[in-house]
CSV table of C-alpha atoms in Angstrom, one decimal:
chain,number,residue,atom,x,y,z
W,1,ARG,CA,92.6,28.8,123.0
W,2,LYS,CA,91.8,31.0,119.2
W,3,GLU,CA,91.9,34.5,119.5
W,4,VAL,CA,88.0,34.8,117.5
W,5,GLU,CA,85.8,31.5,117.7
W,6,GLN,CA,82.4,31.5,116.0
W,7,ASP,CA,79.6,28.5,115.7
W,8,PRO,CA,80.4,27.7,111.9
W,9,GLY,CA,76.9,27.2,111.6
W,10,PRO,CA,74.5,26.8,109.5
W,11,PHE,CA,72.1,28.3,111.4
W,12,ASN,CA,68.8,27.9,108.8
W,13,VAL,CA,65.9,29.8,110.2
W,14,PRO,CA,62.7,30.6,108.9
W,15,GLU,CA,61.7,33.9,108.1
W,16,GLY,CA,60.1,36.2,110.9
W,17,ALA,CA,62.6,34.4,113.0
W,18,THR,CA,64.7,35.9,115.7
W,19,VAL,CA,68.3,34.6,115.7
W,20,ALA,CA,71.5,35.3,118.0
W,21,PHE,CA,75.2,34.5,117.2
W,22,ASN,CA,77.8,34.6,120.1
W,23,CYS,CA,81.4,34.5,119.5
W,24,THR,CA,84.5,34.9,121.8
W,25,TYR,CA,87.7,36.0,121.2
W,26,SER,CA,90.8,35.6,123.9
W,27,ASN,CA,92.9,38.9,124.0
W,28,SER,CA,91.3,40.7,127.4
W,29,ALA,CA,93.3,44.5,125.9
W,30,SER,CA,91.1,43.7,122.9
W,31,GLN,CA,89.0,47.6,122.5
W,32,SER,CA,87.4,47.1,118.6
W,33,PHE,CA,84.7,45.1,118.0
W,34,PHE,CA,82.6,44.9,115.0
W,35,TRP,CA,80.6,42.7,113.0
W,36,TYR,CA,81.0,42.2,109.2
W,37,ARG,CA,79.0,40.5,106.5
W,38,GLN,CA,80.0,38.3,103.2
W,39,ASP,CA,77.4,37.2,101.3
W,40,CYS,CA,78.4,34.5,99.3
W,41,ARG,CA,81.4,35.0,96.6
W,42,LYS,CA,81.5,38.6,97.5
W,43,GLU,CA,83.7,40.5,100.4
W,44,PRO,CA,83.6,41.7,103.3
W,45,LYS,CA,81.1,44.4,104.5
W,46,LEU,CA,81.1,46.6,108.0
W,47,LEU,CA,77.7,45.5,109.4
W,48,MET,CA,77.8,47.2,113.0
W,49,SER,CA,80.6,48.0,115.5
W,50,VAL,CA,80.5,46.5,118.8
W,51,TYR,CA,79.9,49.2,121.6
W,52,SER,CA,80.0,48.7,125.4
W,53,SER,CA,76.9,49.5,126.3
W,54,GLY,CA,75.3,47.6,123.1
W,55,ASN,CA,73.9,49.5,120.7
W,56,GLU,CA,71.3,48.7,117.9
W,57,ASP,CA,70.4,49.5,114.1
W,58,GLY,CA,67.4,48.6,113.5
W,59,ARG,CA,66.7,44.7,113.7
W,60,PHE,CA,70.3,44.4,114.6
W,61,THR,CA,71.7,44.4,117.9
W,62,ALA,CA,75.1,43.9,119.4
W,63,GLN,CA,76.0,43.6,122.5
W,64,LEU,CA,79.9,43.1,124.3
W,65,ASN,CA,80.7,41.2,126.9
W,66,ARG,CA,83.7,42.0,128.4
W,67,ALA,CA,84.1,40.0,131.8
W,68,SER,CA,83.3,37.0,129.2
W,69,GLN,CA,85.0,38.2,127.3
W,70,TYR,CA,82.2,37.2,123.8
W,71,ILE,CA,80.3,40.0,121.2
W,72,SER,CA,76.7,38.4,120.4
W,73,LEU,CA,74.5,39.9,117.1
W,74,LEU,CA,70.9,39.4,117.5
W,75,ILE,CA,68.7,39.7,114.7
W,76,ARG,CA,64.9,40.0,114.7
W,77,ASP,CA,62.1,39.9,111.9
W,78,SER,CA,64.7,37.4,109.7
W,79,LYS,CA,64.7,38.6,106.1
W,80,LEU,CA,65.3,36.2,103.2
W,81,SER,CA,67.9,38.8,102.5
W,82,ASP,CA,69.8,38.5,105.8
W,83,SER,CA,71.5,34.9,104.6
W,84,ALA,CA,75.3,35.7,105.1
W,85,THR,CA,77.9,34.7,106.8
W,86,TYR,CA,78.5,37.2,109.8
W,87,LEU,CA,81.7,37.6,110.9
W,88,CYS,CA,83.3,38.2,114.4
W,89,VAL,CA,86.1,40.7,114.2
W,90,VAL,CA,87.9,42.6,116.9
W,91,ASN,CA,91.0,44.3,117.7
W,92,ARG,CA,94.7,43.5,119.2
W,93,PRO,CA,96.0,45.9,121.3
W,94,GLY,CA,98.6,48.7,119.3
W,95,ASN,CA,98.5,49.5,115.5
W,96,THR,CA,97.9,46.1,114.7
W,97,PRO,CA,95.7,44.3,111.9
W,98,LEU,CA,91.9,43.5,113.1
W,99,VAL,CA,91.6,39.7,113.2
W,100,PHE,CA,88.9,37.9,111.3
W,101,GLY,CA,86.9,35.3,112.7
W,102,LYS,CA,86.0,32.3,110.4
W,103,GLY,CA,82.2,33.3,110.6
W,104,THR,CA,78.7,31.9,110.7
W,105,ARG,CA,76.5,30.6,108.5
W,106,LEU,CA,73.0,32.1,108.4
W,107,SER,CA,70.2,31.0,105.3
W,108,VAL,CA,66.7,32.0,106.1
W,109,ILE,CA,64.2,30.6,104.4
W,110,ALA,CA,60.7,31.0,103.1
N,1,ASN,CA,85.2,58.1,95.7
N,2,ALA,CA,86.1,54.7,94.2
N,3,GLY,CA,87.0,53.6,97.7
N,4,VAL,CA,89.4,50.3,97.1
N,5,THR,CA,89.9,49.3,93.3
N,6,GLN,CA,91.4,45.4,91.9
N,7,THR,CA,92.5,44.1,89.2
N,8,PRO,CA,92.0,41.9,87.5
N,9,LYS,CA,88.5,40.4,88.5
N,10,PHE,CA,89.7,37.4,87.6
N,11,ARG,CA,92.8,35.2,86.3
N,12,ILE,CA,93.8,31.5,85.4
N,13,LEU,CA,97.5,31.0,85.7
N,14,LYS,CA,99.6,28.0,84.8
N,15,ILE,CA,101.4,26.3,87.1
N,16,GLY,CA,105.0,28.8,87.8
N,17,GLN,CA,103.4,31.4,85.8
N,18,SER,CA,103.9,34.9,87.9
N,19,MET,CA,101.4,38.0,88.5
N,20,THR,CA,101.3,40.9,90.1
N,21,LEU,CA,97.4,41.8,91.7
N,22,GLN,CA,96.6,45.0,91.9
N,23,CYS,CA,95.4,47.1,94.4
N,24,THR,CA,94.1,51.0,94.8
N,25,GLN,CA,92.4,53.2,97.5
N,26,ASP,CA,91.7,56.7,97.2
N,27,MET,CA,90.7,56.8,100.9
N,28,ASN,CA,94.4,58.0,101.9
N,29,HIS,CA,94.0,55.3,104.4
N,30,ASN,CA,97.4,54.4,105.8
N,31,TYR,CA,97.1,51.1,106.6
N,32,MET,CA,96.6,48.6,104.1
N,33,TYR,CA,96.3,44.4,103.6
N,34,TRP,CA,95.9,41.4,101.5
N,35,TYR,CA,93.6,38.5,102.7
N,36,ARG,CA,93.2,35.3,100.9
N,37,GLN,CA,90.1,32.8,101.2
N,38,ASP,CA,89.4,29.4,100.3
N,39,PRO,CA,86.0,28.7,99.4
N,40,GLY,CA,84.1,27.7,102.7
N,41,MET,CA,86.9,29.3,104.5
N,42,GLY,CA,87.5,31.8,107.2
N,43,LEU,CA,89.7,35.1,105.7
N,44,LYS,CA,93.8,34.7,105.8
N,45,LEU,CA,95.6,37.4,106.5
N,46,ILE,CA,99.2,37.4,103.9
N,47,TYR,CA,100.7,40.8,103.9
N,48,TYR,CA,99.7,44.4,105.2
N,49,SER,CA,101.6,47.7,105.3
N,50,VAL,CA,101.0,50.6,107.9
N,51,GLY,CA,102.2,53.3,105.6
N,52,ALA,CA,104.8,53.8,101.9
N,53,GLY,CA,107.6,52.1,102.4
N,54,ILE,CA,106.6,49.9,105.1
N,55,THR,CA,105.6,46.3,105.0
N,56,ASP,CA,105.0,43.2,108.0
N,57,LYS,CA,103.7,39.7,106.7
N,58,GLY,CA,100.8,38.0,108.0
N,59,GLU,CA,100.2,35.0,108.7
N,60,VAL,CA,100.3,33.1,105.5
N,61,PRO,CA,103.3,35.1,103.3
N,62,ASN,CA,105.2,32.9,101.4
N,63,GLY,CA,104.7,32.2,97.9
N,64,TYR,CA,103.8,36.0,97.7
N,65,ASN,CA,105.5,39.4,97.8
N,66,VAL,CA,104.4,43.2,98.6
N,67,SER,CA,105.6,46.5,98.0
N,68,ARG,CA,103.9,50.0,99.0
N,69,SER,CA,105.5,52.9,96.8
N,70,THR,CA,103.0,55.4,97.3
N,71,THR,CA,99.6,55.7,100.1
N,72,GLU,CA,97.2,54.3,97.5
N,73,ASP,CA,98.8,51.7,95.4
N,74,PHE,CA,99.5,47.7,97.7
N,75,PRO,CA,100.2,45.3,94.7
N,76,LEU,CA,100.9,41.3,95.5
N,77,ARG,CA,102.8,39.4,93.5
N,78,LEU,CA,102.8,35.8,93.3
N,79,GLU,CA,106.2,34.8,92.1
N,80,LEU,CA,106.1,30.5,90.1
N,81,ALA,CA,102.1,29.8,90.8
N,82,ALA,CA,101.0,26.8,92.8
N,83,PRO,CA,97.9,25.0,92.6
N,84,SER,CA,97.7,25.7,96.6
N,85,GLN,CA,97.6,29.6,95.6
N,86,THR,CA,94.2,28.7,93.6
N,87,SER,CA,91.7,31.3,96.2
N,88,VAL,CA,89.9,34.1,96.5
N,89,TYR,CA,92.0,37.3,97.0
N,90,PHE,CA,91.1,40.3,98.5
N,91,CYS,CA,92.5,43.7,99.5
N,92,ALA,CA,91.9,45.9,102.2
N,93,SER,CA,92.2,49.7,103.7
N,94,SER,CA,91.7,51.3,107.1
N,95,PRO,CA,92.4,54.6,108.4
N,96,LEU,CA,94.8,55.6,111.6
N,97,SER,CA,92.8,56.3,114.2
N,98,ILE,CA,94.4,55.6,117.1
N,99,SER,CA,92.2,58.4,118.9
N,100,SER,CA,88.6,56.5,118.1
N,101,ASN,CA,90.2,53.4,118.5
N,102,SER,CA,88.2,52.7,115.5
N,103,TYR,CA,90.1,50.5,112.5
N,104,GLU,CA,87.3,50.0,110.3
N,105,GLN,CA,88.2,47.5,107.2
N,106,TYR,CA,87.1,48.3,103.6
N,107,PHE,CA,87.6,45.8,101.2
N,108,GLY,CA,88.0,45.3,97.5
N,109,PRO,CA,86.1,42.9,95.2
N,110,GLY,CA,88.8,40.4,95.1
N,111,THR,CA,90.6,38.4,92.7
N,112,ARG,CA,89.3,35.3,91.6
N,113,LEU,CA,92.7,33.0,90.6
N,114,THR,CA,93.2,30.1,90.0
N,115,VAL,CA,96.5,27.8,89.1
N,116,THR,CA,96.5,25.1,86.7
């Protein structure tokens, strides 16, 4: 089983739609979880951290399910500018690099 | 505060040439990383460093070398460039933050390398 798995997509959704991505991770000892966003030909940038209790930032909601070892990202009222690749990121125990998923591509269509 | 800077932005190499990709961060981060990203693919870790004088291999280190003589700089050296090394190279850094368990990584803008 891969350390971090994501559906590569693409998810093609109309403006205003709600879309959700899931990501599974294999290491039950992982403690830190993030969603990064990567625009075409640009560097990844942190979108939001994922906390145990779930957290919301405007139209974006992230949730963590430790029992099933998955995290989710919900985007409400999608905008054209949300079109990007969304990377699920998980830490390994100890001072080792974060593990990046391959990303889920989202296209928001007018 | 410039964050993570990389030079050059673009480079074309001939097979067998060598070059050094430069990476500098001004955030006093202990951790630095080099990734490559092939078109349409995910990030692959080449090398990383947990502090000056310490480097470790990632998942794809062959054909590359690194050094970390200062906290700020983490250059990546390509010896004997091959077409398979055509990629976008991202440098990143992160703070050492054991207490908060937070390891956010900050990325540079990337270097686009073509080997022909």
